Structure formats: C-alpha cells, structure tokens
C-alpha cells in the first residue's frame, strides 16, 4: 500500500502546532491566575494593614484621651479636697456659735471692776475676760453678792440691757456689764465693801462657785436696795446699758 507522505507530514505539523498552542495557553492561564492571586493577596494585606493601623490609631487616641481626662479629673478632685480642708482649717474654733461653745465657767473668766467717771460713784463697770484658751458663751448677767453669798440680797437685772444673742467670747476677748451700786450721796443703808462675789450662769441655771472681785481703790459704798445689774454685752451701749 502506498502511503501519502505529504498527508502524514501535514498531520504531524498540525498536531505539533496544537500541542504548542496548548502548552502556551496553559502557561498563560497559570501565570494570570498566579499573578491575580498575588495581587489579591497583596491588596487584602494592604487593606488589612490599613484597617489595623487606623484601628490602632483610633484606639491609641481614645486611650490617651481617657488617660488625660482621668488625670485632669483626679487633679481637679485633689484641688477641691484641699480647698475643703483649707476651709475647715480656716474656720477653726473662732467660728463657733453659742450652741457649739460651752458656757463659760468661773475658771474660764477673770472679772475686774472699775468705777464710772462720776462723783459720787453710782455705777461700776465689770469686765469679764476669757482666759481659758477656747471660746465659751457668757450667759445672761452677773449674779452679784455684796456680802456673804448665803445672806446677800439678789441684785436684779435690767431687761432692756439684754443682748439679742448670747455673748460668745473668743480666747482673750472681753465682755462688759454696767452695774448700779447706789443712788449717790450719803445714805444710812450704804455699806462699804472691799470685795464682792460674782457668779455666772450655766446652761441650766446658776453655776457652782463664784469669782471674788476686788473693789476699786477706796472700796465701794453699796446700797443693795438700789443696786441693779446689766446683762453681759460685747460693748456698753448708750441707752440700753444706762439705768
């Protein structure tokens, strides 16, 4: 049988060409796929890194803001506490009211007497000074005894001289009371005293014990029937303390 050489050669050439094209086409698809995969991976990586960076940046900023705000708040709080403490310290004992300051006792107070600037002497001024080192309340008026405490006549107080509020004395501060001891002139009921007793009030009435006060030089001519006393006040007042 006779073989057509031209036909065989043509078929062989076509087959070879097909194989070559197939090989080239495969490489092209693979390359495209690999390139596309790498591109997608890189894009995803880039996007992921960008998101992570943004999240970290936002998180860092928020954390810093919270820390700063917390620090500021803490500092402000500390300042407020200091101001409150300072306010308390400033108030101290000097800010006590009559409800907080205990009644003055005889050991807290020193009492002196001075004649009024008049002749003959009808009045004396008592000065009560707080020597206790703490604030105390000087209640009501001086309870006077011009003679033995047990038998002396009670000396009444003049109502118009009563202050609007109890007298609170800071350490070293004085209070005053005007006292009428006689009506002036010579009277058979007058008696000369060299010293007399002053008692104080406690919250529930007259306090125990009394303060012995020396009379001004030369003694006092006292008429117990005419004697009157004013209330304790921070200062003597015209009108209210005149009687």
PDB file of C-alpha atoms in Angstrom:
ATOM      1  CA  UNK A   1       0.000   0.000   0.000  1.00  0.00           C
ATOM      2  CA  UNK A   2       1.308   3.352  -0.866  1.00  0.00           C
ATOM      3  CA  UNK A   3       1.486   5.949   1.879  1.00  0.00           C
ATOM      4  CA  UNK A   4       0.830   9.607   1.152  1.00  0.00           C
ATOM      5  CA  UNK A   5       3.885  11.204   2.668  1.00  0.00           C
ATOM      6  CA  UNK A   6       2.550  14.736   2.269  1.00  0.00           C
ATOM      7  CA  UNK A   7      -0.571  13.955   4.217  1.00  0.00           C
ATOM      8  CA  UNK A   8       1.397  12.406   7.135  1.00  0.00           C
ATOM      9  CA  UNK A   9       3.706  15.364   7.319  1.00  0.00           C
ATOM     10  CA  UNK A  10       0.760  17.769   7.296  1.00  0.00           C
ATOM     11  CA  UNK A  11      -0.983  15.887  10.103  1.00  0.00           C
ATOM     12  CA  UNK A  12       2.176  15.769  12.160  1.00  0.00           C
ATOM     13  CA  UNK A  13       2.678  19.504  11.736  1.00  0.00           C
ATOM     14  CA  UNK A  14      -0.915  20.237  12.849  1.00  0.00           C
ATOM     15  CA  UNK A  15      -0.552  18.014  15.926  1.00  0.00           C
ATOM     16  CA  UNK A  16       2.692  19.680  16.901  1.00  0.00           C
ATOM     17  CA  UNK A  17       1.168  23.084  16.482  1.00  0.00           C
ATOM     18  CA  UNK A  18      -1.799  22.132  18.640  1.00  0.00           C
ATOM     19  CA  UNK A  19       0.469  20.873  21.411  1.00  0.00           C
ATOM     20  CA  UNK A  20       2.492  24.073  21.267  1.00  0.00           C
ATOM     21  CA  UNK A  21      -0.599  26.205  21.497  1.00  0.00           C
ATOM     22  CA  UNK A  22      -1.953  24.155  24.378  1.00  0.00           C
ATOM     23  CA  UNK A  23       1.308  24.497  26.258  1.00  0.00           C
ATOM     24  CA  UNK A  24       1.409  28.248  25.714  1.00  0.00           C
ATOM     25  CA  UNK A  25      -2.236  28.642  26.683  1.00  0.00           C
ATOM     26  CA  UNK A  26      -1.740  26.712  29.928  1.00  0.00           C
ATOM     27  CA  UNK A  27       1.235  28.794  30.944  1.00  0.00           C
ATOM     28  CA  UNK A  28      -0.705  31.949  30.200  1.00  0.00           C
ATOM     29  CA  UNK A  29      -3.697  30.928  32.376  1.00  0.00           C
ATOM     30  CA  UNK A  30      -1.500  29.800  35.225  1.00  0.00           C
ATOM     31  CA  UNK A  31       0.529  32.951  35.106  1.00  0.00           C
ATOM     32  CA  UNK A  32      -2.621  35.037  35.088  1.00  0.00           C
ATOM     33  CA  UNK A  33      -4.032  33.078  37.975  1.00  0.00           C
ATOM     34  CA  UNK A  34      -0.825  33.290  39.980  1.00  0.00           C
ATOM     35  CA  UNK A  35      -0.461  36.978  39.247  1.00  0.00           C
ATOM     36  CA  UNK A  36      -4.074  37.605  40.136  1.00  0.00           C
ATOM     37  CA  UNK A  37      -3.702  35.620  43.364  1.00  0.00           C
ATOM     38  CA  UNK A  38      -0.648  37.550  44.401  1.00  0.00           C
ATOM     39  CA  UNK A  39      -2.359  40.844  43.557  1.00  0.00           C
ATOM     40  CA  UNK A  40      -5.464  39.922  45.527  1.00  0.00           C
ATOM     41  CA  UNK A  41      -3.373  38.750  48.486  1.00  0.00           C
ATOM     42  CA  UNK A  42      -1.297  41.899  48.434  1.00  0.00           C
ATOM     43  CA  UNK A  43      -4.438  44.075  48.168  1.00  0.00           C
ATOM     44  CA  UNK A  44      -6.072  42.210  51.033  1.00  0.00           C
ATOM     45  CA  UNK A  45      -2.891  42.502  53.063  1.00  0.00           C
ATOM     46  CA  UNK A  46      -2.645  46.207  52.334  1.00  0.00           C
ATOM     47  CA  UNK A  47      -6.294  46.766  53.196  1.00  0.00           C
ATOM     48  CA  UNK A  48      -5.918  44.694  56.349  1.00  0.00           C
ATOM     49  CA  UNK A  49      -2.839  46.588  57.445  1.00  0.00           C
ATOM     50  CA  UNK A  50      -4.581  49.912  56.756  1.00  0.00           C
ATOM     51  CA  UNK A  51      -7.588  48.927  58.856  1.00  0.00           C
ATOM     52  CA  UNK A  52      -5.365  47.672  61.654  1.00  0.00           C
ATOM     53  CA  UNK A  53      -3.333  50.882  61.575  1.00  0.00           C
ATOM     54  CA  UNK A  54      -6.483  53.013  61.657  1.00  0.00           C
ATOM     55  CA  UNK A  55      -7.943  50.924  64.488  1.00  0.00           C
ATOM     56  CA  UNK A  56      -4.699  51.148  66.445  1.00  0.00           C
ATOM     57  CA  UNK A  57      -4.546  54.890  65.844  1.00  0.00           C
ATOM     58  CA  UNK A  58      -8.128  55.366  66.977  1.00  0.00           C
ATOM     59  CA  UNK A  59      -7.631  53.091  69.954  1.00  0.00           C
ATOM     60  CA  UNK A  60      -4.446  54.880  70.925  1.00  0.00           C
ATOM     61  CA  UNK A  61      -6.106  58.257  70.630  1.00  0.00           C
ATOM     62  CA  UNK A  62      -9.089  57.164  72.705  1.00  0.00           C
ATOM     63  CA  UNK A  63      -6.866  55.654  75.368  1.00  0.00           C
ATOM     64  CA  UNK A  64      -4.766  58.801  75.545  1.00  0.00           C
ATOM     65  CA  UNK A  65      -7.889  60.947  75.794  1.00  0.00           C
ATOM     66  CA  UNK A  66      -9.277  58.811  78.606  1.00  0.00           C
ATOM     67  CA  UNK A  67      -5.986  58.924  80.464  1.00  0.00           C
ATOM     68  CA  UNK A  68      -5.734  62.683  80.066  1.00  0.00           C
ATOM     69  CA  UNK A  69      -9.327  63.201  81.175  1.00  0.00           C
ATOM     70  CA  UNK A  70      -8.793  60.867  84.113  1.00  0.00           C
ATOM     71  CA  UNK A  71      -5.642  62.674  85.145  1.00  0.00           C
ATOM     72  CA  UNK A  72      -7.358  66.047  84.835  1.00  0.00           C
ATOM     73  CA  UNK A  73     -10.335  64.869  86.848  1.00  0.00           C
ATOM     74  CA  UNK A  74      -8.060  63.475  89.527  1.00  0.00           C
ATOM     75  CA  UNK A  75      -6.145  66.728  89.747  1.00  0.00           C
ATOM     76  CA  UNK A  76      -9.336  68.734  89.960  1.00  0.00           C
ATOM     77  CA  UNK A  77     -10.653  66.449  92.662  1.00  0.00           C
ATOM     78  CA  UNK A  78      -7.469  66.891  94.635  1.00  0.00           C
ATOM     79  CA  UNK A  79      -7.779  70.661  94.421  1.00  0.00           C
ATOM     80  CA  UNK A  80     -11.355  70.511  95.635  1.00  0.00           C
ATOM     81  CA  UNK A  81     -10.343  68.394  98.614  1.00  0.00           C
ATOM     82  CA  UNK A  82      -7.563  70.787  99.502  1.00  0.00           C
ATOM     83  CA  UNK A  83      -9.932  73.756  99.320  1.00  0.00           C
ATOM     84  CA  UNK A  84     -12.411  71.949 101.549  1.00  0.00           C
ATOM     85  CA  UNK A  85      -9.698  71.082 104.070  1.00  0.00           C
ATOM     86  CA  UNK A  86      -8.405  74.653 103.942  1.00  0.00           C
ATOM     87  CA  UNK A  87     -11.901  75.970 104.554  1.00  0.00           C
ATOM     88  CA  UNK A  88     -12.248  73.763 107.620  1.00  0.00           C
ATOM     89  CA  UNK A  89      -8.898  74.790 108.931  1.00  0.00           C
ATOM     90  CA  UNK A  90      -9.719  78.437 108.438  1.00  0.00           C
ATOM     91  CA  UNK A  91     -12.995  78.114 110.307  1.00  0.00           C
ATOM     92  CA  UNK A  92     -11.392  76.748 113.432  1.00  0.00           C
ATOM     93  CA  UNK A  93     -12.600  77.493 116.963  1.00  0.00           C
ATOM     94  CA  UNK A  94     -13.283  81.168 116.188  1.00  0.00           C
ATOM     95  CA  UNK A  95     -16.320  80.267 114.084  1.00  0.00           C
ATOM     96  CA  UNK A  96     -18.223  78.537 116.894  1.00  0.00           C
ATOM     97  CA  UNK A  97     -21.761  79.634 117.643  1.00  0.00           C
ATOM     98  CA  UNK A  98     -23.354  79.897 121.071  1.00  0.00           C
ATOM     99  CA  UNK A  99     -24.890  76.452 120.525  1.00  0.00           C
ATOM    100  CA  UNK A 100     -21.430  74.923 119.998  1.00  0.00           C
ATOM    101  CA  UNK A 101     -19.387  76.911 122.549  1.00  0.00           C
ATOM    102  CA  UNK A 102     -19.856  75.674 126.116  1.00  0.00           C
ATOM    103  CA  UNK A 103     -20.963  78.061 128.826  1.00  0.00           C
ATOM    104  CA  UNK A 104     -18.099  79.925 130.481  1.00  0.00           C
ATOM    105  CA  UNK A 105     -17.290  78.650 133.957  1.00  0.00           C
ATOM    106  CA  UNK A 106     -15.616  80.574 136.743  1.00  0.00           C
ATOM    107  CA  UNK A 107     -12.251  79.039 135.797  1.00  0.00           C
ATOM    108  CA  UNK A 108     -12.593  80.418 132.251  1.00  0.00           C
ATOM    109  CA  UNK A 109     -13.212  84.025 133.224  1.00  0.00           C
ATOM    110  CA  UNK A 110     -11.338  86.809 135.009  1.00  0.00           C
ATOM    111  CA  UNK A 111     -13.555  89.638 136.335  1.00  0.00           C
ATOM    112  CA  UNK A 112     -12.395  93.138 137.241  1.00  0.00           C
ATOM    113  CA  UNK A 113     -14.313  96.226 138.419  1.00  0.00           C
ATOM    114  CA  UNK A 114     -13.799  99.922 137.674  1.00  0.00           C
ATOM    115  CA  UNK A 115     -15.663 102.979 138.911  1.00  0.00           C
ATOM    116  CA  UNK A 116     -17.629 105.039 136.435  1.00  0.00           C
ATOM    117  CA  UNK A 117     -16.412 108.558 135.768  1.00  0.00           C
ATOM    118  CA  UNK A 118     -18.826 110.268 138.162  1.00  0.00           C
ATOM    119  CA  UNK A 119     -18.909 111.752 141.679  1.00  0.00           C
ATOM    120  CA  UNK A 120     -20.257 110.360 143.886  1.00  0.00           C
ATOM    121  CA  UNK A 121     -19.898 106.840 142.453  1.00  0.00           C
ATOM    122  CA  UNK A 122     -23.220 105.317 141.485  1.00  0.00           C
ATOM    123  CA  UNK A 123     -22.034 102.819 138.861  1.00  0.00           C
ATOM    124  CA  UNK A 124     -19.216 100.415 138.224  1.00  0.00           C
ATOM    125  CA  UNK A 125     -18.312  98.555 135.048  1.00  0.00           C
ATOM    126  CA  UNK A 126     -17.479  94.860 135.271  1.00  0.00           C
ATOM    127  CA  UNK A 127     -15.096  93.436 132.666  1.00  0.00           C
ATOM    128  CA  UNK A 128     -15.107  89.666 132.116  1.00  0.00           C
ATOM    129  CA  UNK A 129     -12.137  88.373 130.092  1.00  0.00           C
ATOM    130  CA  UNK A 130     -11.909  84.873 128.645  1.00  0.00           C
ATOM    131  CA  UNK A 131      -8.635  83.377 129.923  1.00  0.00           C
ATOM    132  CA  UNK A 132      -9.454  79.755 129.063  1.00  0.00           C
ATOM    133  CA  UNK A 133      -7.764  79.477 125.656  1.00  0.00           C
ATOM    134  CA  UNK A 134     -11.026  78.349 124.000  1.00  0.00           C
ATOM    135  CA  UNK A 135     -14.280  80.014 123.010  1.00  0.00           C
ATOM    136  CA  UNK A 136     -17.064  79.980 125.602  1.00  0.00           C
ATOM    137  CA  UNK A 137     -20.508  81.516 125.960  1.00  0.00           C
ATOM    138  CA  UNK A 138     -21.046  84.093 128.688  1.00  0.00           C
ATOM    139  CA  UNK A 139     -24.701  83.599 129.574  1.00  0.00           C
ATOM    140  CA  UNK A 140     -27.205  86.084 130.961  1.00  0.00           C
ATOM    141  CA  UNK A 141     -25.833  88.585 133.516  1.00  0.00           C
ATOM    142  CA  UNK A 142     -23.500  88.616 136.538  1.00  0.00           C
ATOM    143  CA  UNK A 143     -25.023  87.240 139.739  1.00  0.00           C
ATOM    144  CA  UNK A 144     -23.780  89.688 142.366  1.00  0.00           C
ATOM    145  CA  UNK A 145     -23.376  89.263 146.094  1.00  0.00           C
ATOM    146  CA  UNK A 146     -22.240  92.367 148.001  1.00  0.00           C
ATOM    147  CA  UNK A 147     -21.568  90.498 151.190  1.00  0.00           C
ATOM    148  CA  UNK A 148     -21.719  86.863 152.362  1.00  0.00           C
ATOM    149  CA  UNK A 149     -23.034  84.731 149.499  1.00  0.00           C
ATOM    150  CA  UNK A 150     -25.553  82.927 151.699  1.00  0.00           C
ATOM    151  CA  UNK A 151     -27.215  86.113 153.022  1.00  0.00           C
ATOM    152  CA  UNK A 152     -26.583  88.738 150.337  1.00  0.00           C
ATOM    153  CA  UNK A 153     -29.542  90.312 148.588  1.00  0.00           C
ATOM    154  CA  UNK A 154     -30.151  89.218 144.993  1.00  0.00           C
ATOM    155  CA  UNK A 155     -29.344  92.045 142.580  1.00  0.00           C
ATOM    156  CA  UNK A 156     -31.950  92.176 139.756  1.00  0.00           C
ATOM    157  CA  UNK A 157     -31.043  92.527 136.070  1.00  0.00           C
ATOM    158  CA  UNK A 158     -32.294  95.322 133.805  1.00  0.00           C
ATOM    159  CA  UNK A 159     -34.280  93.696 130.979  1.00  0.00           C
ATOM    160  CA  UNK A 160     -33.608  96.400 128.365  1.00  0.00           C
ATOM    161  CA  UNK A 161     -29.859  95.656 128.519  1.00  0.00           C
ATOM    162  CA  UNK A 162     -30.264  92.039 127.356  1.00  0.00           C
ATOM    163  CA  UNK A 163     -28.489  91.498 124.002  1.00  0.00           C
ATOM    164  CA  UNK A 164     -30.207  89.880 121.042  1.00  0.00           C
ATOM    165  CA  UNK A 165     -27.905  86.829 121.176  1.00  0.00           C
ATOM    166  CA  UNK A 166     -25.751  85.159 123.827  1.00  0.00           C
ATOM    167  CA  UNK A 167     -22.226  86.538 124.121  1.00  0.00           C
ATOM    168  CA  UNK A 168     -19.605  84.149 122.699  1.00  0.00           C
ATOM    169  CA  UNK A 169     -16.101  85.076 123.825  1.00  0.00           C
ATOM    170  CA  UNK A 170     -13.041  84.061 121.853  1.00  0.00           C
ATOM    171  CA  UNK A 171      -9.871  83.422 123.856  1.00  0.00           C
ATOM    172  CA  UNK A 172      -8.684  86.728 125.359  1.00  0.00           C
ATOM    173  CA  UNK A 173     -11.864  88.616 124.414  1.00  0.00           C
ATOM    174  CA  UNK A 174     -13.764  90.756 126.978  1.00  0.00           C
ATOM    175  CA  UNK A 175     -17.424  91.383 127.760  1.00  0.00           C
ATOM    176  CA  UNK A 176     -18.917  94.113 129.917  1.00  0.00           C
ATOM    177  CA  UNK A 177     -21.765  94.706 132.348  1.00  0.00           C
ATOM    178  CA  UNK A 178     -22.864  98.022 133.804  1.00  0.00           C
ATOM    179  CA  UNK A 179     -23.827  97.842 137.499  1.00  0.00           C
ATOM    180  CA  UNK A 180     -25.565 100.433 139.629  1.00  0.00           C
ATOM    181  CA  UNK A 181     -24.342 100.183 143.233  1.00  0.00           C
ATOM    182  CA  UNK A 182     -26.047 103.200 144.869  1.00  0.00           C
ATOM    183  CA  UNK A 183     -28.158 106.283 144.247  1.00  0.00           C
ATOM    184  CA  UNK A 184     -25.387 108.693 145.191  1.00  0.00           C
ATOM    185  CA  UNK A 185     -24.824 110.760 148.314  1.00  0.00           C
ATOM    186  CA  UNK A 186     -24.691 109.532 151.853  1.00  0.00           C
ATOM    187  CA  UNK A 187     -27.319 107.019 152.869  1.00  0.00           C
ATOM    188  CA  UNK A 188     -27.659 105.078 156.080  1.00  0.00           C
ATOM    189  CA  UNK A 189     -28.282 101.941 154.060  1.00  0.00           C
ATOM    190  CA  UNK A 190     -24.955 102.262 152.256  1.00  0.00           C
ATOM    191  CA  UNK A 191     -22.232  99.865 153.275  1.00  0.00           C
ATOM    192  CA  UNK A 192     -18.616  99.949 152.212  1.00  0.00           C
ATOM    193  CA  UNK A 193     -17.312  96.774 150.603  1.00  0.00           C
ATOM    194  CA  UNK A 194     -13.707  95.933 149.743  1.00  0.00           C
ATOM    195  CA  UNK A 195     -14.577  92.904 147.637  1.00  0.00           C
ATOM    196  CA  UNK A 196     -17.670  91.146 146.387  1.00  0.00           C
ATOM    197  CA  UNK A 197     -18.699  87.933 144.614  1.00  0.00           C
ATOM    198  CA  UNK A 198     -19.722  87.379 141.005  1.00  0.00           C
ATOM    199  CA  UNK A 199     -21.345  84.155 139.936  1.00  0.00           C
ATOM    200  CA  UNK A 200     -22.002  83.005 136.342  1.00  0.00           C
ATOM    201  CA  UNK A 201     -24.853  81.196 134.665  1.00  0.00           C
ATOM    202  CA  UNK A 202     -24.611  77.657 133.332  1.00  0.00           C
ATOM    203  CA  UNK A 203     -26.964  76.301 130.670  1.00  0.00           C
ATOM    204  CA  UNK A 204     -29.413  75.071 133.314  1.00  0.00           C
ATOM    205  CA  UNK A 205     -29.165  77.919 135.826  1.00  0.00           C
ATOM    206  CA  UNK A 206     -26.628  79.492 138.197  1.00  0.00           C
ATOM    207  CA  UNK A 207     -23.242  77.782 138.055  1.00  0.00           C
ATOM    208  CA  UNK A 208     -21.485  76.372 141.084  1.00  0.00           C
ATOM    209  CA  UNK A 209     -18.903  78.567 142.787  1.00  0.00           C
ATOM    210  CA  UNK A 210     -18.216  82.264 142.426  1.00  0.00           C
ATOM    211  CA  UNK A 211     -15.453  84.677 141.482  1.00  0.00           C
ATOM    212  CA  UNK A 212     -14.150  87.030 144.166  1.00  0.00           C
ATOM    213  CA  UNK A 213     -13.679  90.522 142.721  1.00  0.00           C
ATOM    214  CA  UNK A 214     -11.699  93.260 144.414  1.00  0.00           C
ATOM    215  CA  UNK A 215     -13.476  96.603 144.713  1.00  0.00           C
ATOM    216  CA  UNK A 216     -11.802  99.653 143.146  1.00  0.00           C
ATOM    217  CA  UNK A 217      -9.388 101.584 145.355  1.00  0.00           C
ATOM    218  CA  UNK A 218     -11.089 103.027 148.435  1.00  0.00           C
ATOM    219  CA  UNK A 219     -13.890 100.455 148.343  1.00  0.00           C
ATOM    220  CA  UNK A 220     -17.488 100.850 147.201  1.00  0.00           C
ATOM    221  CA  UNK A 221     -20.428 102.393 149.024  1.00  0.00           C
ATOM    222  CA  UNK A 222     -23.173  99.920 148.114  1.00  0.00           C
ATOM    223  CA  UNK A 223     -26.907 100.194 148.675  1.00  0.00           C
ATOM    224  CA  UNK A 224     -28.282  96.718 147.920  1.00  0.00           C
ATOM    225  CA  UNK A 225     -31.850  98.035 147.761  1.00  0.00           C
ATOM    226  CA  UNK A 226     -30.932 100.384 144.891  1.00  0.00           C
ATOM    227  CA  UNK A 227     -28.455  98.084 143.114  1.00  0.00           C
ATOM    228  CA  UNK A 228     -29.154  96.742 139.623  1.00  0.00           C
ATOM    229  CA  UNK A 229     -27.055  94.983 137.007  1.00  0.00           C
ATOM    230  CA  UNK A 230     -26.995  94.915 133.230  1.00  0.00           C
ATOM    231  CA  UNK A 231     -26.528  91.829 131.039  1.00  0.00           C
ATOM    232  CA  UNK A 232     -23.155  90.817 129.658  1.00  0.00           C
ATOM    233  CA  UNK A 233     -22.544  92.507 126.283  1.00  0.00           C
ATOM    234  CA  UNK A 234     -19.640  92.760 123.851  1.00  0.00           C
ATOM    235  CA  UNK A 235     -19.567  96.516 124.441  1.00  0.00           C
ATOM    236  CA  UNK A 236     -21.512  99.002 126.518  1.00  0.00           C
ATOM    237  CA  UNK A 237     -24.324 100.653 124.540  1.00  0.00           C
ATOM    238  CA  UNK A 238     -25.788 104.087 125.054  1.00  0.00           C
ATOM    239  CA  UNK A 239     -29.345 103.864 126.275  1.00  0.00           C
ATOM    240  CA  UNK A 240     -29.648 100.121 126.707  1.00  0.00           C
ATOM    241  CA  UNK A 241     -26.980  99.983 129.407  1.00  0.00           C
ATOM    242  CA  UNK A 242     -27.846 103.229 131.134  1.00  0.00           C
ATOM    243  CA  UNK A 243     -30.010 102.956 134.249  1.00  0.00           C
TER     244      UNK A 243
END
